[in-house]
Short mmCIF file of C-alpha atoms in Angstrom, two decimals:
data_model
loop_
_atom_site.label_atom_id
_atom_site.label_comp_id
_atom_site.label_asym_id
_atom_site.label_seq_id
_atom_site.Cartn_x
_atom_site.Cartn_y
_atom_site.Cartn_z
CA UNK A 1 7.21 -19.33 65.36
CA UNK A 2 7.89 -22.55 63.89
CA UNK A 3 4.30 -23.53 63.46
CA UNK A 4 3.47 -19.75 61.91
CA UNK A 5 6.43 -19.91 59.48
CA UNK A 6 4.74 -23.33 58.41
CA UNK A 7 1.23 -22.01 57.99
CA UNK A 8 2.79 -19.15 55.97
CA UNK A 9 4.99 -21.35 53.84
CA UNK A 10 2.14 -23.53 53.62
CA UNK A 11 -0.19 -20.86 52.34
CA UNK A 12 2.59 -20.11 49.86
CA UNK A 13 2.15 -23.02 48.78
CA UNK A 14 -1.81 -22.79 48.24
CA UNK A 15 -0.96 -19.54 46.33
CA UNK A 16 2.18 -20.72 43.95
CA UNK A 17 -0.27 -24.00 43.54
CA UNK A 18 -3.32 -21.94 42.40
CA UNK A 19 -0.73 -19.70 40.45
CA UNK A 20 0.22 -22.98 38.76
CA UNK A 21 -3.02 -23.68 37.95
CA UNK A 22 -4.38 -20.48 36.19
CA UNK A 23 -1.12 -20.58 34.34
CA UNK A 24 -1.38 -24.09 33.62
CA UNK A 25 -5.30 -22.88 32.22
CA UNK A 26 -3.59 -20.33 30.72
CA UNK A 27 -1.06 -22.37 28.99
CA UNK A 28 -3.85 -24.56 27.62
CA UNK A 29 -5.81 -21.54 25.90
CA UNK A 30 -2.44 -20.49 24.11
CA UNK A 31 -2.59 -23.48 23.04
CA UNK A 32 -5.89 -23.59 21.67
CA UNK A 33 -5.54 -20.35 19.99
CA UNK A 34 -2.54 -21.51 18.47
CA UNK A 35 -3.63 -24.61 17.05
CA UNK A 36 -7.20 -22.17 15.97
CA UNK A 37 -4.94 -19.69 14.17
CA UNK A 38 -2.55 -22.57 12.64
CA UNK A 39 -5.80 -23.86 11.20
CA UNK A 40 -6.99 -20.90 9.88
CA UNK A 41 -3.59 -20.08 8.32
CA UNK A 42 -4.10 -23.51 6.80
CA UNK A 43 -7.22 -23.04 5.35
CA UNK A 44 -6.23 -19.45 3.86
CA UNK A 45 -3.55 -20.83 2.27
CA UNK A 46 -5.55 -23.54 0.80
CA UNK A 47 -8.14 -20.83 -0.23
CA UNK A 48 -5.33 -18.77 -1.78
CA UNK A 49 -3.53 -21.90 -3.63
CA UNK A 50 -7.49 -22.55 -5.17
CA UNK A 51 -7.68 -18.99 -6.40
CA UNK A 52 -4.23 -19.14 -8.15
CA UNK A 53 -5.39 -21.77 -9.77
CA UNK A 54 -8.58 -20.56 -10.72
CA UNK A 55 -7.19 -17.13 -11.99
CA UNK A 56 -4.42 -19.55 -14.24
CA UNK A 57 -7.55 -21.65 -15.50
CA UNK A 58 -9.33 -18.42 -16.61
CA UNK A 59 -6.18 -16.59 -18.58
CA UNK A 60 -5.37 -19.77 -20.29
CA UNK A 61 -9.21 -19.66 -21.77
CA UNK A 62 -8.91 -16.32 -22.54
CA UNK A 63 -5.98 -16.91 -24.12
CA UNK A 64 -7.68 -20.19 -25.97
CA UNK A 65 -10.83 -18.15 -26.87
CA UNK A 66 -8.31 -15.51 -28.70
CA UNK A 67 -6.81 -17.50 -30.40
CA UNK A 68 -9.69 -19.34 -31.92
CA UNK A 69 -11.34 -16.22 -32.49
CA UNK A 70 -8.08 -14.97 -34.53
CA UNK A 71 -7.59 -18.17 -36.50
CA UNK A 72 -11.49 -17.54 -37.86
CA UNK A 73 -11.34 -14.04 -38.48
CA UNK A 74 -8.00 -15.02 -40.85
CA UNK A 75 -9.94 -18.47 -42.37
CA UNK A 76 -13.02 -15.98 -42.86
CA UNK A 77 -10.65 -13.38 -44.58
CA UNK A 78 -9.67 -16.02 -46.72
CA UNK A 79 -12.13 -18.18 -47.76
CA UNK A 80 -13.83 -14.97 -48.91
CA UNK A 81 -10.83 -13.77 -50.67
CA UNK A 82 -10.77 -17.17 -52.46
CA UNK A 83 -14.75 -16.77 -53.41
CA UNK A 84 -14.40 -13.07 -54.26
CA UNK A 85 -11.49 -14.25 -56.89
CA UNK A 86 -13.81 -17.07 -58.09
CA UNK A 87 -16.37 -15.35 -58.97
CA UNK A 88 -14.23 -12.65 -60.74
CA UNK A 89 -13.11 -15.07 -63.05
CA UNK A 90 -16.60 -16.52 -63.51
CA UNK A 91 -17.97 -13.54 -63.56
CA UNK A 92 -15.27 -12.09 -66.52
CA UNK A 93 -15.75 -15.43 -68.12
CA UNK A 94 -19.54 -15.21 -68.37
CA UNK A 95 -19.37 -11.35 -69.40
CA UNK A 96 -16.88 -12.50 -72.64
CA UNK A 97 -19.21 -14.84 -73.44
CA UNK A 98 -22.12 -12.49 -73.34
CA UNK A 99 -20.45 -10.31 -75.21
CA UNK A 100 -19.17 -13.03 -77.77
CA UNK A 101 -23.33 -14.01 -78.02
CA UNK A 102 -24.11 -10.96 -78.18
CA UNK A 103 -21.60 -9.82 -81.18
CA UNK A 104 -22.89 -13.09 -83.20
CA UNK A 105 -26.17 -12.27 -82.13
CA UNK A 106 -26.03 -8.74 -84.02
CA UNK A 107 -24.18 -10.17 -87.01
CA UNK A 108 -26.43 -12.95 -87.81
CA UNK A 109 -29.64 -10.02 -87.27
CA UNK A 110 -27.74 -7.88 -89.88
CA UNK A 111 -27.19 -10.74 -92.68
CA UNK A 112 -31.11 -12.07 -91.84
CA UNK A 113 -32.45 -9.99 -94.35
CA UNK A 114 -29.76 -11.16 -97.12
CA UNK A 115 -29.55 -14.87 -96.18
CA UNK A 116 -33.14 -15.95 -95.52
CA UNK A 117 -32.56 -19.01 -96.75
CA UNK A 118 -30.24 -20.29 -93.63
CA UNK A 119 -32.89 -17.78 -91.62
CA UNK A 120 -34.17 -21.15 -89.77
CA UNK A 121 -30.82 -22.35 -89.16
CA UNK A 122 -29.72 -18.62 -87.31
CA UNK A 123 -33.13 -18.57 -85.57
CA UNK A 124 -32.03 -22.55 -84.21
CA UNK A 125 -28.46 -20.76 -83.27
CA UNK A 126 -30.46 -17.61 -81.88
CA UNK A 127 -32.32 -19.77 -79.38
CA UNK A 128 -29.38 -22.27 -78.45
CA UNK A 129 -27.51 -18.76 -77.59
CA UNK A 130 -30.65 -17.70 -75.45
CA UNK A 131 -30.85 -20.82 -73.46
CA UNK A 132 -26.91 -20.54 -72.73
CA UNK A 133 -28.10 -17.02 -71.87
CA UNK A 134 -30.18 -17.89 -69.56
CA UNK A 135 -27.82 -21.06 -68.01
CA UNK A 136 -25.07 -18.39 -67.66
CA UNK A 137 -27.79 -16.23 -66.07
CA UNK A 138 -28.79 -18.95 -63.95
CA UNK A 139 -25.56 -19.33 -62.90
CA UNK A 140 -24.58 -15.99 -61.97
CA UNK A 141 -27.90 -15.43 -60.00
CA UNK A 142 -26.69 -18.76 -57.81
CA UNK A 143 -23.19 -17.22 -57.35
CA UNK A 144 -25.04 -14.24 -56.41
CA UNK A 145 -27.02 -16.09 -54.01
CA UNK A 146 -23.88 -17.76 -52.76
CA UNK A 147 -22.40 -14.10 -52.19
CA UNK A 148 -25.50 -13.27 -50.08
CA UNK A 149 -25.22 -16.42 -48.17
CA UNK A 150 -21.35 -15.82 -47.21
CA UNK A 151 -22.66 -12.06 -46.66
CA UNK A 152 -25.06 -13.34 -44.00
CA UNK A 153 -22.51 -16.05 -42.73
CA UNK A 154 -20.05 -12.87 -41.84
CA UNK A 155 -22.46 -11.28 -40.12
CA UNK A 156 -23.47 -14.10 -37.90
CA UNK A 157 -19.29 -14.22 -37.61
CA UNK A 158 -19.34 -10.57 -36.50
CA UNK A 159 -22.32 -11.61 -34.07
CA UNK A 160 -20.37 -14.70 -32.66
CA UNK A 161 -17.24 -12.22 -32.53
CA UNK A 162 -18.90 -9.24 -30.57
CA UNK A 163 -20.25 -12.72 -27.99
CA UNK A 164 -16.18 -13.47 -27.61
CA UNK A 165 -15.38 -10.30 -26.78
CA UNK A 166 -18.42 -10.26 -24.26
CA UNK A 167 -17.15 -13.31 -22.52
CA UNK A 168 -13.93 -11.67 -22.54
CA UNK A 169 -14.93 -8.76 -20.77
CA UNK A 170 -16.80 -10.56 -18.78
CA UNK A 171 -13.57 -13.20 -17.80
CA UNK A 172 -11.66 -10.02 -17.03
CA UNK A 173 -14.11 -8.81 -14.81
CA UNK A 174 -13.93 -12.11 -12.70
CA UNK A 175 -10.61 -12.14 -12.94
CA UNK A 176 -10.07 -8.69 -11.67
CA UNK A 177 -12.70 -9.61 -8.72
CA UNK A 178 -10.87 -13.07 -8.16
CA UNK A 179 -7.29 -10.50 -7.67
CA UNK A 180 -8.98 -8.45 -4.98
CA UNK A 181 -9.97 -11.49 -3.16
CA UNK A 182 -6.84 -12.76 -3.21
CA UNK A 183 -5.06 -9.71 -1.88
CA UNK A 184 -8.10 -10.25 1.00
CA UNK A 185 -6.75 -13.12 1.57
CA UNK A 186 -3.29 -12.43 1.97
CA UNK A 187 -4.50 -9.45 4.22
CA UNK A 188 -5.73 -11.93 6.44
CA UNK A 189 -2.70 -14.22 6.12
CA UNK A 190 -0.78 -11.63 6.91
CA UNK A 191 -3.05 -10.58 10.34
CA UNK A 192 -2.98 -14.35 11.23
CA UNK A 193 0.98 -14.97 10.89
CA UNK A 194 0.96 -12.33 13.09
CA UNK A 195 -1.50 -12.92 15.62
CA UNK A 196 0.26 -16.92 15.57
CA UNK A 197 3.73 -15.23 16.27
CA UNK A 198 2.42 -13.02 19.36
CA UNK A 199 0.70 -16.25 20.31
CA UNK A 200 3.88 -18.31 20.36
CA UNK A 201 5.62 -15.09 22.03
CA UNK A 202 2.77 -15.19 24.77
CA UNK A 203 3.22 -19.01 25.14
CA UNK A 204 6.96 -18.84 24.93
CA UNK A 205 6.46 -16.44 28.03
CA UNK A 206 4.93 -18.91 29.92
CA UNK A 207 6.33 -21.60 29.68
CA UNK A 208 9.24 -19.89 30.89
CA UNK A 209 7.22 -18.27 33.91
CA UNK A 210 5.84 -21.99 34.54
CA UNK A 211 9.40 -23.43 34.21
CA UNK A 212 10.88 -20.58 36.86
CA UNK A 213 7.75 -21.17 39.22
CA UNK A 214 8.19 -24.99 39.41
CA UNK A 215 11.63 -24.61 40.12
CA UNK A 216 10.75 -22.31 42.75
CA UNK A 217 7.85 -24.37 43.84
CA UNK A 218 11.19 -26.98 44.39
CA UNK A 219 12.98 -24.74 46.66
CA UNK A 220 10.03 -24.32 48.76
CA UNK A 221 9.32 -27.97 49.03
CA UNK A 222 12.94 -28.17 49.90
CA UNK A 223 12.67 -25.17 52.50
CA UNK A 224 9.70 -27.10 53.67
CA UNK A 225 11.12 -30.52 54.02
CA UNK A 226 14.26 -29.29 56.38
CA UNK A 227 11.56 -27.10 58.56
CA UNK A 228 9.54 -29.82 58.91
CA UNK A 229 12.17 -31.88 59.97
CA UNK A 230 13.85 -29.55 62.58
CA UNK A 231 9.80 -28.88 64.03
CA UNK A 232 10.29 -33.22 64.28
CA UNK A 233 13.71 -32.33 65.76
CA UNK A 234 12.63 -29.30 68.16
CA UNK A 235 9.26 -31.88 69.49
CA UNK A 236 11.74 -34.68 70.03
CA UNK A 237 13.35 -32.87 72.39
CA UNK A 238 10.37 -31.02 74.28
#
């Protein structure tokens, strides 16, 4: 009886030991899978921390692209404003003088016929009026000229101004694609925080299986020791 309850303690034994073990294999995978998820949870959050940044780098040039864009439109609206009053004046200015030319013009063609002797000296003032004529004409075609030019300088602003808003649309666009991946990304954070707490749940478990098997596995190396002992005993005495 003795030697059977040894054989069956002794297979036991073989069976708590190869209990041990799987748990033991078992205790190592946990352990893989946790260190596997607390790596990917690392690199998520890395990924997420790059794409917060990103989407902050992106609104603050939108934000700088704005505000250039604004502060042109309003030195645009200005500078043209400025020119526009210019040439007013200019323009007022030359149109008096025109007129004044013009008035001395018709005054001196009305007395021609009664003063022909200073005829020669009208004809000199006729043609010194004529040539400021023309210089004031001259001038007024190159403010013209100048008009055109800030003309075609708006619409190249209005061209560079549509490109803005482009790149705008096209910054909120990758913004709005750089928000969804992020909320992928803390989907998966999510799924991982919680596939790293059943982990630590399942190795929590065994440990304390392992913990209540070796102490068991102690008993029966205890139970073993006094048997073996009293079988020394019991073939002492035979």
């Amino acid at each position: 009886q003795l030697t059977a309850r040894q054989r069956d303690l002794e297979n036991q034994i073989a069976r708590i030991t190869e209990e041990k073990s799987l748990q033991d294999k078992s205790l190592e995978d946990a352990r893989v899978r946790l260190a596997k998820a607390e790596s990917q949870r690392d690199e998520a959050l890395t990924r997420a921390n790059d794409l917060k940044e990103s989407v902050s780098e992106l609104r603050q040039e939108n934000r700088d692209i704005r505000d250039h864009f604004e502060h042109y439109q309003q030195r645009t609206a200005e500078d043209r404003q400025q020119e526009r009053e210019q040439f007013r004046i200019v323009n007022q200015g030359l149109n008096d003088q025109i007129q004044d030319l013009q008035h001395r013009l018709a005054q001196t063609e009305s007395r021609a016929s009664e003063l022909f002797d200073i005829n020669a000296q009208l004809q000199r003032n006729a043609d010194e009026l004529k040539r400021a004529n023309a210089a004031l004409n001259s001038d007024l075609n190159a403010k013209m000229e100048d008009i055109q030019n800030l003309e075609h300088e708006y619409e190249e602003a209005v061209t560079r101004c549509r490109e803005y808003q482009h790149k705008n649309e096209q910054l909120s666009e990758n913004m709005a694609a750089l928000t969804t991946q992020k909320a992928d990304v803390d989907k998966q954070v999510a799924v991982l925080s919680h596939a790293l707490e059943t982990t630590k749940a399942e190795l929590k478990t065994a440990q304390d299986k392992v913990a209540f098997l070796t102490d068991e596995n102690k008993v029966i190396l205890q139970e073993k020791a006094v048997i073996q002992g009293q079988f020394k005993q019991l073939q002492s005495s035979l």
